[in-house]
Amino acid sequence: SDIQFHEYLDYFAEDENTTVAIVYIEGLQEGRQFIEALRRVALRKPVVIYKSGRTSAGMSSAKSHTGALAGDYAVHEGVLRQAGAVLVRRSDQVLSIAEAMSLLQPLRSRRIAVLADGGGHATIAADLLTEHGLSLASLSADTQKRLAQILPPAAAVANPIDVAGGTDARPALFADCARILIEDDAVDGLLIAGLYGGYGVRFSESLTPDEVETSDRIAALHREFGKPVMVYSLYANLRGELLPAPLTRIRQGGVPVYGSLEVAVGCLAALAEYGEIRRRPVREIGQRAGRVTAFDDILKTCRREGRSVVLEHEARQALAAAGLRLPPAHLARDADAAVAAFEALGRVAVAMKVVSRDIIHKSDAGGVALNVASAGRAREAFASIIAAGEKSVPGARIAGVLVTPMAAKG
């Protein structure tokens, strides 16, 4: 196709009918343009990305059917997240997360209140929230007191909340509790978990009108307070006429409803991540600065020498040229230079590491010496490192030994 990924992104950013962009990626031919477009678009709309090729088998598949080079997943993940993408690792969560992000505001932080009609639902939700990097909001004493006043004595009013049967005959208590929780400044989002929406099915059809009205009241809360509200219900997987009316009603009111607690919590985590993206200083996700010349020079050297490895001292030079502050380091090409480097660093304890395109795992090759604390020891360590490298990898092309100060303990 003549249309590239970054051009699609820019188009969807301007499309008034698009609230969330979903992108499936195997590999990128115009990576720099895509990242620049992603930085721009993420400031305006969520961009949900599913990146395949996480394994060697997936990378081979991508190459065989499209010719795409999937590349290292960890590198892609880091770059895409920095540029403002919300990455999804489960394909069955892509649409659910996009739906939640199209309906709800981003979370202000990661503090969630759980309102459940069973201890099991509450406990599972607590585990999942923690595993997804979210936290249970610490409710104020006033909030807990207000909850205790309307719920049965057996109810748990410290987050997660277990209504302990209090809603079995009075589903409207869900809305009463939800308002109390949403009004707490320590709560950024609300997860309702359990049988909600199915009380007319489980207990009595006479409860359905009460649940429908309750759905209207809960849906109004997220619009009033701007805090995300999400529902996990055991009845959400029913379809067509079997889907309880209260769940249809609350979804029509803009509250996502899911039949999987894992999916619901994954959606909350995505809302938290996008909230953090939106709160970053603009300079972090704004237009990328031009690439420094030192970086291009190093790549040219690598190509000229036919190597795919950037040596440590070269990487340090490029990072320093880009403005990063790094501890001082000296590349010693002989023993006298190693001693001079030790002296130049203030005669503090140093680390010494072999620099070679052929010796990647330095420690395994005996190419590292730590806590070198004297000029004589620096001279000995240089000789030892070179000898060990040549023995471990015969014919290794050794550029020298990098001398750097030891990091402080702690």
Short mmCIF file of C-alpha atoms in Angstrom, two decimals, residues 98-243:
data_model
loop_
_atom_site.label_atom_id
_atom_site.label_comp_id
_atom_site.label_asym_id
_atom_site.label_seq_id
_atom_site.Cartn_x
_atom_site.Cartn_y
_atom_site.Cartn_z
CA ALA A 98 -10.52 0.64 23.27
CA GLU A 99 -14.21 0.70 24.24
CA ALA A 100 -13.42 1.70 27.82
CA MET A 101 -11.11 4.47 26.64
CA SER A 102 -13.75 5.77 24.24
CA LEU A 103 -16.39 5.96 26.98
CA LEU A 104 -14.51 7.02 30.11
CA GLN A 105 -12.12 9.71 31.25
CA PRO A 106 -8.51 8.68 32.01
CA LEU A 107 -7.85 7.86 35.65
CA ARG A 108 -6.36 10.70 37.70
CA SER A 109 -4.17 8.14 39.49
CA ARG A 110 -4.25 4.43 40.24
CA ARG A 111 -6.53 4.37 43.32
CA ILE A 112 -9.58 2.14 42.78
CA ALA A 113 -12.59 1.37 44.97
CA VAL A 114 -14.20 -2.07 44.59
CA LEU A 115 -17.91 -2.54 45.30
CA ALA A 116 -18.79 -6.24 45.33
CA ASP A 117 -21.73 -8.40 46.33
CA GLY A 118 -19.52 -11.29 47.45
CA GLY A 119 -16.25 -11.77 49.28
CA GLY A 120 -14.83 -13.91 46.48
CA HIS A 121 -15.38 -11.24 43.84
CA ALA A 122 -13.84 -8.64 46.15
CA THR A 123 -10.74 -10.73 46.85
CA ILE A 124 -10.13 -11.66 43.22
CA ALA A 125 -10.52 -8.01 42.24
CA ALA A 126 -8.00 -6.94 44.89
CA ASP A 127 -5.45 -9.46 43.59
CA LEU A 128 -5.93 -8.43 39.96
CA LEU A 129 -5.73 -4.72 40.70
CA THR A 130 -2.42 -5.22 42.49
CA GLU A 131 -1.05 -7.42 39.69
CA HIS A 132 -1.92 -4.69 37.16
CA GLY A 133 -0.13 -1.98 39.11
CA LEU A 134 -3.31 -0.42 40.50
CA SER A 135 -4.04 0.13 44.18
CA LEU A 136 -7.01 -0.15 46.50
CA ALA A 137 -8.03 3.36 47.56
CA SER A 138 -7.75 4.08 51.28
CA LEU A 139 -11.25 5.19 52.19
CA SER A 140 -11.76 8.02 54.66
CA ALA A 141 -13.32 7.34 58.04
CA ASP A 142 -16.36 9.36 56.96
CA THR A 143 -16.82 7.23 53.84
CA GLN A 144 -16.63 4.01 55.85
CA LYS A 145 -19.09 5.40 58.40
CA ARG A 146 -21.60 6.35 55.71
CA LEU A 147 -21.34 2.90 54.13
CA ALA A 148 -21.81 1.19 57.49
CA GLN A 149 -24.99 3.19 58.08
CA ILE A 150 -26.75 1.75 55.02
CA LEU A 151 -25.27 -1.76 54.78
CA PRO A 152 -25.84 -4.84 56.97
CA PRO A 153 -23.63 -5.29 60.06
CA ALA A 154 -21.72 -8.12 58.33
CA ALA A 155 -20.70 -5.89 55.43
CA ALA A 156 -17.01 -5.06 54.87
CA VAL A 157 -16.73 -1.29 54.50
CA ALA A 158 -12.94 -1.07 54.17
CA ASN A 159 -11.98 -1.29 50.50
CA PRO A 160 -12.81 -3.70 48.84
CA ILE A 161 -16.43 -3.35 49.93
CA ASP A 162 -18.55 -6.48 50.33
CA VAL A 163 -22.24 -5.60 50.70
CA ALA A 164 -22.84 -8.96 52.44
CA GLY A 165 -26.28 -9.58 50.93
CA GLY A 166 -27.48 -6.06 51.50
CA THR A 167 -28.38 -5.61 47.84
CA ASP A 168 -30.20 -8.94 47.40
CA ALA A 169 -33.59 -7.37 48.02
CA ARG A 170 -32.55 -3.74 47.48
CA PRO A 171 -30.37 -3.34 44.37
CA ALA A 172 -30.68 0.43 44.76
CA LEU A 173 -28.06 0.17 47.51
CA PHE A 174 -25.50 -0.25 44.73
CA ALA A 175 -26.16 3.31 43.59
CA ASP A 176 -26.17 4.63 47.17
CA CYS A 177 -22.80 2.99 47.89
CA ALA A 178 -21.38 4.03 44.53
CA ARG A 179 -22.14 7.69 45.22
CA ILE A 180 -20.53 7.54 48.64
CA LEU A 181 -17.39 5.99 47.15
CA ILE A 182 -17.16 8.34 44.18
CA GLU A 183 -17.50 11.34 46.49
CA ASP A 184 -14.36 10.25 48.41
CA ASP A 185 -11.37 12.30 47.19
CA ALA A 186 -9.12 9.25 47.64
CA VAL A 187 -11.06 7.29 45.01
CA ASP A 188 -10.13 7.81 41.35
CA GLY A 189 -12.25 5.03 39.84
CA LEU A 190 -14.92 2.51 40.80
CA LEU A 191 -15.20 -1.18 39.90
CA ILE A 192 -18.55 -2.87 40.58
CA ALA A 193 -18.09 -6.64 40.67
CA GLY A 194 -20.34 -9.64 41.05
CA LEU A 195 -23.97 -10.33 40.14
CA TYR A 196 -24.95 -6.77 39.30
CA GLY A 197 -27.65 -6.55 36.64
CA GLY A 198 -28.83 -10.11 37.23
CA TYR A 199 -30.84 -9.76 40.41
CA GLY A 200 -34.08 -9.99 38.46
CA VAL A 201 -32.83 -13.27 37.02
CA ARG A 202 -31.35 -14.73 40.19
CA PHE A 203 -33.89 -13.62 42.81
CA SER A 204 -37.09 -12.12 41.44
CA GLU A 205 -38.24 -10.41 38.25
CA SER A 206 -39.80 -7.75 40.45
CA LEU A 207 -36.28 -6.44 41.16
CA THR A 208 -35.55 -5.64 37.51
CA PRO A 209 -37.22 -2.18 37.43
CA ASP A 210 -35.28 -1.24 40.57
CA GLU A 211 -32.03 -2.38 38.94
CA VAL A 212 -32.77 -0.43 35.76
CA GLU A 213 -33.28 2.74 37.79
CA THR A 214 -30.10 1.93 39.72
CA SER A 215 -28.21 1.64 36.43
CA ASP A 216 -29.36 5.13 35.47
CA ARG A 217 -28.17 6.52 38.81
CA ILE A 218 -24.74 4.85 38.57
CA ALA A 219 -24.25 5.93 34.96
CA ALA A 220 -24.94 9.52 35.99
CA LEU A 221 -22.12 9.39 38.55
CA HIS A 222 -19.26 9.09 36.09
CA ARG A 223 -20.67 12.01 34.11
CA GLU A 224 -21.13 14.10 37.26
CA PHE A 225 -17.72 13.43 38.83
CA GLY A 226 -15.59 12.58 35.78
CA LYS A 227 -14.35 9.41 37.50
CA PRO A 228 -14.41 6.12 35.58
CA VAL A 229 -17.01 3.56 36.64
CA MET A 230 -16.80 0.00 35.31
CA VAL A 231 -18.94 -3.10 35.84
CA TYR A 232 -17.95 -6.75 35.91
CA SER A 233 -21.02 -8.99 35.98
CA LEU A 234 -21.45 -12.75 35.78
CA TYR A 235 -24.45 -12.01 33.55
CA ALA A 236 -22.58 -9.83 31.03
CA ASN A 237 -21.78 -12.74 28.71
CA LEU A 238 -25.45 -13.39 27.99
CA ARG A 239 -26.52 -12.19 24.55
CA GLY A 240 -29.60 -10.86 22.83
CA GLU A 241 -32.83 -11.08 24.79
CA LEU A 242 -31.04 -13.03 27.53
CA LEU A 243 -28.87 -10.03 28.49
#
